[in-house]
């Protein structure tokens, strides 16, 4: 038996972080581009942009920062507030996952049969 | 900020318990009837029956027991295995919810402003 969880953060009843949103932000950060981050998620630029703007509205602060044009083209990075939000989300997630594993082992201890089959 | 979770149990990658399924089982238990429990969930008898049979298949043991006919009509109760599964699920859920509240307070402490507004 395995206990599994999904975690998300809400502010005033509106989602400000989840696994899916975390992935989108990380892909943007890794590629340095909203378009490339969107592509990695299989999202259109328009849809990814909408997601980020929605998140920013729910959170009440900018999460991405873009510099336009220049010789190397535009670039998008996460704001310090986004890094902070992501870090707290991941810290909570990590602790909860550990707790879930502990609780599973406590409430569904492996049977003798399962142990000897290992 | 509020961290929220959804919990479910899997066995061999197949869901054997979740909030939704827990509610269905509890309604069946409370009404003593699969039909009435289904109605409380806004489900057809057929659909509720299918859900329960699917769960039993995933879990590998009967979860409900029906007695047919008689003067008072049929009756459906949860098996001891179902009661046990429900109890363990709820115990894990309760502990996790407490942990989520603790982690939220730790990682998103109320600001001075929020505290003085209380």
PDB file of C-alpha atoms in Angstrom:
ATOM      1  CA  UNK A   1       0.000   0.000   0.000  1.00  0.00           C
ATOM      2  CA  UNK A   2       1.192   3.467  -0.822  1.00  0.00           C
ATOM      3  CA  UNK A   3      -0.266   6.748   0.425  1.00  0.00           C
ATOM      4  CA  UNK A   4       0.081   9.526  -2.127  1.00  0.00           C
ATOM      5  CA  UNK A   5      -0.572  13.240  -1.941  1.00  0.00           C
ATOM      6  CA  UNK A   6      -1.003  16.263  -4.109  1.00  0.00           C
ATOM      7  CA  UNK A   7      -0.011  19.583  -2.560  1.00  0.00           C
ATOM      8  CA  UNK A   8      -0.963  23.104  -3.555  1.00  0.00           C
ATOM      9  CA  UNK A   9      -0.878  26.584  -2.017  1.00  0.00           C
ATOM     10  CA  UNK A  10      -3.866  28.889  -1.847  1.00  0.00           C
ATOM     11  CA  UNK A  11      -4.134  32.537  -0.975  1.00  0.00           C
ATOM     12  CA  UNK A  12      -7.653  33.876  -0.380  1.00  0.00           C
ATOM     13  CA  UNK A  13      -8.957  30.626  -1.874  1.00  0.00           C
ATOM     14  CA  UNK A  14      -7.008  31.031  -5.122  1.00  0.00           C
ATOM     15  CA  UNK A  15      -4.188  28.708  -6.190  1.00  0.00           C
ATOM     16  CA  UNK A  16      -0.747  30.299  -6.122  1.00  0.00           C
ATOM     17  CA  UNK A  17       1.422  27.186  -6.438  1.00  0.00           C
ATOM     18  CA  UNK A  18       1.125  23.524  -7.409  1.00  0.00           C
ATOM     19  CA  UNK A  19       3.322  20.870  -8.982  1.00  0.00           C
ATOM     20  CA  UNK A  20       2.171  21.858 -12.447  1.00  0.00           C
ATOM     21  CA  UNK A  21       2.773  25.567 -11.871  1.00  0.00           C
ATOM     22  CA  UNK A  22       6.130  24.821 -10.269  1.00  0.00           C
ATOM     23  CA  UNK A  23       7.187  22.896 -13.374  1.00  0.00           C
ATOM     24  CA  UNK A  24       6.169  25.757 -15.635  1.00  0.00           C
ATOM     25  CA  UNK A  25       8.196  28.269 -13.608  1.00  0.00           C
ATOM     26  CA  UNK A  26      11.217  25.961 -13.525  1.00  0.00           C
ATOM     27  CA  UNK A  27      11.123  25.404 -17.266  1.00  0.00           C
ATOM     28  CA  UNK A  28      10.956  29.161 -17.826  1.00  0.00           C
ATOM     29  CA  UNK A  29      13.904  29.621 -15.465  1.00  0.00           C
ATOM     30  CA  UNK A  30      15.950  26.851 -17.093  1.00  0.00           C
ATOM     31  CA  UNK A  31      15.365  28.009 -20.660  1.00  0.00           C
ATOM     32  CA  UNK A  32      15.429  31.717 -19.827  1.00  0.00           C
ATOM     33  CA  UNK A  33      12.370  32.087 -22.015  1.00  0.00           C
ATOM     34  CA  UNK A  34       8.611  31.982 -21.558  1.00  0.00           C
ATOM     35  CA  UNK A  35       8.202  30.587 -25.096  1.00  0.00           C
ATOM     36  CA  UNK A  36      10.752  27.785 -24.579  1.00  0.00           C
ATOM     37  CA  UNK A  37       9.461  26.998 -21.097  1.00  0.00           C
ATOM     38  CA  UNK A  38       5.932  26.781 -22.510  1.00  0.00           C
ATOM     39  CA  UNK A  39       7.105  24.476 -25.302  1.00  0.00           C
ATOM     40  CA  UNK A  40       8.696  22.105 -22.798  1.00  0.00           C
ATOM     41  CA  UNK A  41       5.318  21.866 -21.073  1.00  0.00           C
ATOM     42  CA  UNK A  42       3.530  21.316 -24.386  1.00  0.00           C
ATOM     43  CA  UNK A  43       1.742  24.652 -23.923  1.00  0.00           C
ATOM     44  CA  UNK A  44       1.271  27.486 -26.373  1.00  0.00           C
ATOM     45  CA  UNK A  45       3.055  30.736 -25.529  1.00  0.00           C
ATOM     46  CA  UNK A  46      -0.326  32.404 -25.081  1.00  0.00           C
ATOM     47  CA  UNK A  47      -1.557  29.774 -22.636  1.00  0.00           C
ATOM     48  CA  UNK A  48       1.671  29.769 -20.585  1.00  0.00           C
ATOM     49  CA  UNK A  49       1.622  33.563 -20.457  1.00  0.00           C
ATOM     50  CA  UNK A  50      -1.984  33.456 -19.256  1.00  0.00           C
ATOM     51  CA  UNK A  51      -1.066  30.937 -16.535  1.00  0.00           C
ATOM     52  CA  UNK A  52       1.811  33.066 -15.277  1.00  0.00           C
ATOM     53  CA  UNK A  53      -0.280  36.250 -15.277  1.00  0.00           C
ATOM     54  CA  UNK A  54      -3.065  34.454 -13.406  1.00  0.00           C
ATOM     55  CA  UNK A  55      -0.587  33.210 -10.816  1.00  0.00           C
ATOM     56  CA  UNK A  56       0.857  36.694 -10.395  1.00  0.00           C
ATOM     57  CA  UNK A  57      -2.627  38.078  -9.865  1.00  0.00           C
ATOM     58  CA  UNK A  58      -3.424  35.411  -7.248  1.00  0.00           C
ATOM     59  CA  UNK A  59      -0.082  35.915  -5.540  1.00  0.00           C
ATOM     60  CA  UNK A  60      -0.197  39.703  -5.746  1.00  0.00           C
ATOM     61  CA  UNK A  61       3.395  40.125  -6.921  1.00  0.00           C
ATOM     62  CA  UNK A  62       5.339  39.674 -10.194  1.00  0.00           C
ATOM     63  CA  UNK A  63       6.811  36.195 -10.648  1.00  0.00           C
ATOM     64  CA  UNK A  64       8.687  36.684 -13.930  1.00  0.00           C
ATOM     65  CA  UNK A  65      10.714  39.558 -15.318  1.00  0.00           C
ATOM     66  CA  UNK A  66      11.451  40.015 -18.993  1.00  0.00           C
ATOM     67  CA  UNK A  67      14.145  41.987 -20.753  1.00  0.00           C
ATOM     68  CA  UNK A  68      13.214  42.728 -24.358  1.00  0.00           C
ATOM     69  CA  UNK A  69      15.320  42.593 -27.520  1.00  0.00           C
ATOM     70  CA  UNK A  70      19.062  43.292 -27.687  1.00  0.00           C
ATOM     71  CA  UNK A  71      21.602  41.314 -29.737  1.00  0.00           C
ATOM     72  CA  UNK A  72      20.835  38.039 -27.940  1.00  0.00           C
ATOM     73  CA  UNK A  73      17.059  38.474 -28.033  1.00  0.00           C
ATOM     74  CA  UNK A  74      14.746  38.754 -25.023  1.00  0.00           C
ATOM     75  CA  UNK A  75      15.191  36.893 -21.784  1.00  0.00           C
ATOM     76  CA  UNK A  76      12.789  35.933 -18.995  1.00  0.00           C
ATOM     77  CA  UNK A  77      13.857  35.212 -15.434  1.00  0.00           C
ATOM     78  CA  UNK A  78      12.019  34.494 -12.200  1.00  0.00           C
ATOM     79  CA  UNK A  79      11.769  37.301  -9.673  1.00  0.00           C
ATOM     80  CA  UNK A  80      13.217  36.890  -6.173  1.00  0.00           C
ATOM     81  CA  UNK A  81       9.600  36.588  -4.934  1.00  0.00           C
ATOM     82  CA  UNK A  82       9.051  33.653  -7.307  1.00  0.00           C
ATOM     83  CA  UNK A  83      12.255  31.950  -6.163  1.00  0.00           C
ATOM     84  CA  UNK A  84      11.161  32.404  -2.576  1.00  0.00           C
ATOM     85  CA  UNK A  85       7.657  31.027  -3.234  1.00  0.00           C
ATOM     86  CA  UNK A  86       9.068  28.028  -5.120  1.00  0.00           C
ATOM     87  CA  UNK A  87      11.566  27.321  -2.338  1.00  0.00           C
ATOM     88  CA  UNK A  88       8.892  27.365   0.370  1.00  0.00           C
ATOM     89  CA  UNK A  89       6.562  25.184  -1.687  1.00  0.00           C
ATOM     90  CA  UNK A  90       9.321  22.646  -2.281  1.00  0.00           C
ATOM     91  CA  UNK A  91      10.332  22.664   1.371  1.00  0.00           C
ATOM     92  CA  UNK A  92       6.748  21.912   2.452  1.00  0.00           C
ATOM     93  CA  UNK A  93       6.417  19.273  -0.259  1.00  0.00           C
ATOM     94  CA  UNK A  94       9.612  17.519   0.778  1.00  0.00           C
ATOM     95  CA  UNK A  95       8.606  17.381   4.438  1.00  0.00           C
ATOM     96  CA  UNK A  96       5.121  16.147   3.599  1.00  0.00           C
ATOM     97  CA  UNK A  97       6.407  13.422   1.289  1.00  0.00           C
ATOM     98  CA  UNK A  98       8.651  12.179   4.084  1.00  0.00           C
ATOM     99  CA  UNK A  99       5.720  12.256   6.502  1.00  0.00           C
ATOM    100  CA  UNK A 100       3.523  10.363   4.019  1.00  0.00           C
ATOM    101  CA  UNK A 101       6.139   7.626   3.696  1.00  0.00           C
ATOM    102  CA  UNK A 102       6.431   7.419   7.467  1.00  0.00           C
ATOM    103  CA  UNK A 103       2.657   7.254   7.953  1.00  0.00           C
ATOM    104  CA  UNK A 104       2.259   4.613   5.240  1.00  0.00           C
ATOM    105  CA  UNK A 105       4.851   2.415   6.928  1.00  0.00           C
ATOM    106  CA  UNK A 106       3.171   2.976  10.295  1.00  0.00           C
ATOM    107  CA  UNK A 107      -0.403   2.272   9.194  1.00  0.00           C
ATOM    108  CA  UNK A 108       0.328  -0.341   6.538  1.00  0.00           C
ATOM    109  CA  UNK A 109       3.374  -2.222   7.807  1.00  0.00           C
ATOM    110  CA  UNK A 110       4.746  -4.753   5.289  1.00  0.00           C
ATOM    111  CA  UNK A 111       3.447  -8.243   6.022  1.00  0.00           C
ATOM    112  CA  UNK A 112       5.751 -11.134   6.841  1.00  0.00           C
ATOM    113  CA  UNK A 113       5.059 -12.578   3.386  1.00  0.00           C
ATOM    114  CA  UNK A 114       5.994  -9.330   1.658  1.00  0.00           C
ATOM    115  CA  UNK A 115       9.122  -9.004   3.760  1.00  0.00           C
ATOM    116  CA  UNK A 116      10.378 -12.494   3.011  1.00  0.00           C
ATOM    117  CA  UNK A 117       9.716 -11.987  -0.703  1.00  0.00           C
ATOM    118  CA  UNK A 118      12.209  -9.093  -0.732  1.00  0.00           C
TER     119      UNK A 118
ATOM    120  CA  UNK B   1      -1.232  31.497   2.660  1.00  0.00           C
ATOM    121  CA  UNK B   2      -2.698  28.060   3.074  1.00  0.00           C
ATOM    122  CA  UNK B   3      -1.122  24.765   2.019  1.00  0.00           C
ATOM    123  CA  UNK B   4      -3.713  22.204   0.997  1.00  0.00           C
ATOM    124  CA  UNK B   5      -3.456  18.517   0.182  1.00  0.00           C
ATOM    125  CA  UNK B   6      -5.375  15.725  -1.408  1.00  0.00           C
ATOM    126  CA  UNK B   7      -4.593  12.231  -0.129  1.00  0.00           C
ATOM    127  CA  UNK B   8      -5.262   8.865  -1.714  1.00  0.00           C
ATOM    128  CA  UNK B   9      -4.088   5.286  -1.287  1.00  0.00           C
ATOM    129  CA  UNK B  10      -2.743   3.130  -4.082  1.00  0.00           C
ATOM    130  CA  UNK B  11      -2.032  -0.578  -4.250  1.00  0.00           C
ATOM    131  CA  UNK B  12      -0.008  -1.748  -7.255  1.00  0.00           C
ATOM    132  CA  UNK B  13      -0.610   1.675  -8.802  1.00  0.00           C
ATOM    133  CA  UNK B  14      -4.400   1.436  -8.503  1.00  0.00           C
ATOM    134  CA  UNK B  15      -6.478   3.669  -6.248  1.00  0.00           C
ATOM    135  CA  UNK B  16      -8.016   1.901  -3.272  1.00  0.00           C
ATOM    136  CA  UNK B  17      -9.083   4.913  -1.196  1.00  0.00           C
ATOM    137  CA  UNK B  18      -9.631   8.647  -1.568  1.00  0.00           C
ATOM    138  CA  UNK B  19     -11.874  11.292  -0.056  1.00  0.00           C
ATOM    139  CA  UNK B  20     -14.525  10.661  -2.676  1.00  0.00           C
ATOM    140  CA  UNK B  21     -14.473   6.900  -2.205  1.00  0.00           C
ATOM    141  CA  UNK B  22     -14.476   7.313   1.561  1.00  0.00           C
ATOM    142  CA  UNK B  23     -17.627   9.427   1.312  1.00  0.00           C
ATOM    143  CA  UNK B  24     -19.342   6.819  -0.830  1.00  0.00           C
ATOM    144  CA  UNK B  25     -18.551   4.047   1.664  1.00  0.00           C
ATOM    145  CA  UNK B  26     -19.689   6.173   4.598  1.00  0.00           C
ATOM    146  CA  UNK B  27     -22.979   7.034   2.931  1.00  0.00           C
ATOM    147  CA  UNK B  28     -23.583   3.352   2.200  1.00  0.00           C
ATOM    148  CA  UNK B  29     -22.797   2.545   5.835  1.00  0.00           C
ATOM    149  CA  UNK B  30     -25.015   5.311   7.209  1.00  0.00           C
ATOM    150  CA  UNK B  31     -28.012   4.491   5.021  1.00  0.00           C
ATOM    151  CA  UNK B  32     -27.472   0.720   5.121  1.00  0.00           C
ATOM    152  CA  UNK B  33     -28.108   0.707   1.403  1.00  0.00           C
ATOM    153  CA  UNK B  34     -26.049   0.978  -1.767  1.00  0.00           C
ATOM    154  CA  UNK B  35     -28.969   2.673  -3.556  1.00  0.00           C
ATOM    155  CA  UNK B  36     -29.473   5.286  -0.808  1.00  0.00           C
ATOM    156  CA  UNK B  37     -25.749   5.839  -0.378  1.00  0.00           C
ATOM    157  CA  UNK B  38     -25.454   6.368  -4.129  1.00  0.00           C
ATOM    158  CA  UNK B  39     -28.371   8.832  -4.102  1.00  0.00           C
ATOM    159  CA  UNK B  40     -26.696  10.902  -1.379  1.00  0.00           C
ATOM    160  CA  UNK B  41     -23.647  11.176  -3.639  1.00  0.00           C
ATOM    161  CA  UNK B  42     -25.800  12.092  -6.629  1.00  0.00           C
ATOM    162  CA  UNK B  43     -24.765   8.828  -8.309  1.00  0.00           C
ATOM    163  CA  UNK B  44     -26.897   6.243 -10.040  1.00  0.00           C
ATOM    164  CA  UNK B  45     -27.077   2.845  -8.363  1.00  0.00           C
ATOM    165  CA  UNK B  46     -25.286   1.350 -11.343  1.00  0.00           C
ATOM    166  CA  UNK B  47     -22.432   3.829 -11.139  1.00  0.00           C
ATOM    167  CA  UNK B  48     -22.017   3.475  -7.374  1.00  0.00           C
ATOM    168  CA  UNK B  49     -22.077  -0.308  -7.684  1.00  0.00           C
ATOM    169  CA  UNK B  50     -19.396  -0.098 -10.379  1.00  0.00           C
ATOM    170  CA  UNK B  51     -17.244   2.150  -8.155  1.00  0.00           C
ATOM    171  CA  UNK B  52     -17.480  -0.239  -5.221  1.00  0.00           C
ATOM    172  CA  UNK B  53     -16.722  -3.288  -7.359  1.00  0.00           C
ATOM    173  CA  UNK B  54     -13.731  -1.510  -8.889  1.00  0.00           C
ATOM    174  CA  UNK B  55     -12.431  -0.621  -5.423  1.00  0.00           C
ATOM    175  CA  UNK B  56     -12.866  -4.194  -4.250  1.00  0.00           C
ATOM    176  CA  UNK B  57     -10.934  -5.417  -7.259  1.00  0.00           C
ATOM    177  CA  UNK B  58      -8.104  -2.956  -6.600  1.00  0.00           C
ATOM    178  CA  UNK B  59      -8.065  -3.769  -2.904  1.00  0.00           C
ATOM    179  CA  UNK B  60      -8.378  -7.526  -3.416  1.00  0.00           C
ATOM    180  CA  UNK B  61     -11.043  -8.039  -0.754  1.00  0.00           C
ATOM    181  CA  UNK B  62     -14.805  -7.418  -0.386  1.00  0.00           C
ATOM    182  CA  UNK B  63     -15.676  -3.993   1.025  1.00  0.00           C
ATOM    183  CA  UNK B  64     -19.467  -4.329   1.235  1.00  0.00           C
ATOM    184  CA  UNK B  65     -21.746  -7.185   2.192  1.00  0.00           C
ATOM    185  CA  UNK B  66     -25.400  -7.379   1.194  1.00  0.00           C
ATOM    186  CA  UNK B  67     -28.261  -9.336   2.651  1.00  0.00           C
ATOM    187  CA  UNK B  68     -31.092  -9.731   0.161  1.00  0.00           C
ATOM    188  CA  UNK B  69     -34.861  -9.469   0.698  1.00  0.00           C
ATOM    189  CA  UNK B  70     -36.673 -10.407   3.876  1.00  0.00           C
ATOM    190  CA  UNK B  71     -39.510  -8.416   5.490  1.00  0.00           C
ATOM    191  CA  UNK B  72     -37.385  -5.282   5.911  1.00  0.00           C
ATOM    192  CA  UNK B  73     -35.869  -5.441   2.421  1.00  0.00           C
ATOM    193  CA  UNK B  74     -32.166  -5.845   1.617  1.00  0.00           C
ATOM    194  CA  UNK B  75     -29.375  -4.269   3.593  1.00  0.00           C
ATOM    195  CA  UNK B  76     -25.763  -3.405   2.754  1.00  0.00           C
ATOM    196  CA  UNK B  77     -23.017  -3.025   5.318  1.00  0.00           C
ATOM    197  CA  UNK B  78     -19.274  -2.472   5.159  1.00  0.00           C
ATOM    198  CA  UNK B  79     -17.048  -5.463   5.785  1.00  0.00           C
ATOM    199  CA  UNK B  80     -14.527  -5.420   8.650  1.00  0.00           C
ATOM    200  CA  UNK B  81     -11.810  -5.026   5.985  1.00  0.00           C
ATOM    201  CA  UNK B  82     -13.555  -1.879   4.708  1.00  0.00           C
ATOM    202  CA  UNK B  83     -13.851  -0.443   8.226  1.00  0.00           C
ATOM    203  CA  UNK B  84     -10.177  -1.142   8.758  1.00  0.00           C
ATOM    204  CA  UNK B  85      -9.150   0.485   5.459  1.00  0.00           C
ATOM    205  CA  UNK B  86     -11.308   3.547   6.165  1.00  0.00           C
ATOM    206  CA  UNK B  87      -9.887   3.890   9.675  1.00  0.00           C
ATOM    207  CA  UNK B  88      -6.292   3.759   8.456  1.00  0.00           C
ATOM    208  CA  UNK B  89      -6.997   6.226   5.663  1.00  0.00           C
ATOM    209  CA  UNK B  90      -8.606   8.663   8.092  1.00  0.00           C
ATOM    210  CA  UNK B  91      -5.778   8.287  10.585  1.00  0.00           C
ATOM    211  CA  UNK B  92      -3.199   9.142   7.908  1.00  0.00           C
ATOM    212  CA  UNK B  93      -5.347  12.010   6.667  1.00  0.00           C
ATOM    213  CA  UNK B  94      -5.722  13.506  10.128  1.00  0.00           C
ATOM    214  CA  UNK B  95      -1.996  13.390  10.822  1.00  0.00           C
ATOM    215  CA  UNK B  96      -1.153  14.874   7.444  1.00  0.00           C
ATOM    216  CA  UNK B  97      -3.646  17.707   7.827  1.00  0.00           C
ATOM    217  CA  UNK B  98      -2.061  18.588  11.164  1.00  0.00           C
ATOM    218  CA  UNK B  99       1.393  18.458   9.575  1.00  0.00           C
ATOM    219  CA  UNK B 100       0.239  20.669   6.696  1.00  0.00           C
ATOM    220  CA  UNK B 101      -1.047  23.292   9.131  1.00  0.00           C
ATOM    221  CA  UNK B 102       2.230  23.155  11.052  1.00  0.00           C
ATOM    222  CA  UNK B 103       4.323  23.480   7.876  1.00  0.00           C
ATOM    223  CA  UNK B 104       2.209  26.362   6.572  1.00  0.00           C
ATOM    224  CA  UNK B 105       2.704  28.274   9.807  1.00  0.00           C
ATOM    225  CA  UNK B 106       6.426  27.501   9.721  1.00  0.00           C
ATOM    226  CA  UNK B 107       7.049  28.487   6.101  1.00  0.00           C
ATOM    227  CA  UNK B 108       4.494  31.271   5.817  1.00  0.00           C
ATOM    228  CA  UNK B 109       4.422  32.880   9.262  1.00  0.00           C
ATOM    229  CA  UNK B 110       1.720  35.562   9.624  1.00  0.00           C
ATOM    230  CA  UNK B 111       3.198  39.017   9.057  1.00  0.00           C
ATOM    231  CA  UNK B 112       3.170  41.703  11.732  1.00  0.00           C
ATOM    232  CA  UNK B 113       0.450  43.500   9.768  1.00  0.00           C
ATOM    233  CA  UNK B 114      -1.722  40.398   9.617  1.00  0.00           C
ATOM    234  CA  UNK B 115      -1.163  39.697  13.305  1.00  0.00           C
ATOM    235  CA  UNK B 116      -2.112  43.195  14.418  1.00  0.00           C
ATOM    236  CA  UNK B 117      -5.227  43.057  12.240  1.00  0.00           C
ATOM    237  CA  UNK B 118      -6.482  40.049  14.226  1.00  0.00           C
TER     238      UNK B 118
END
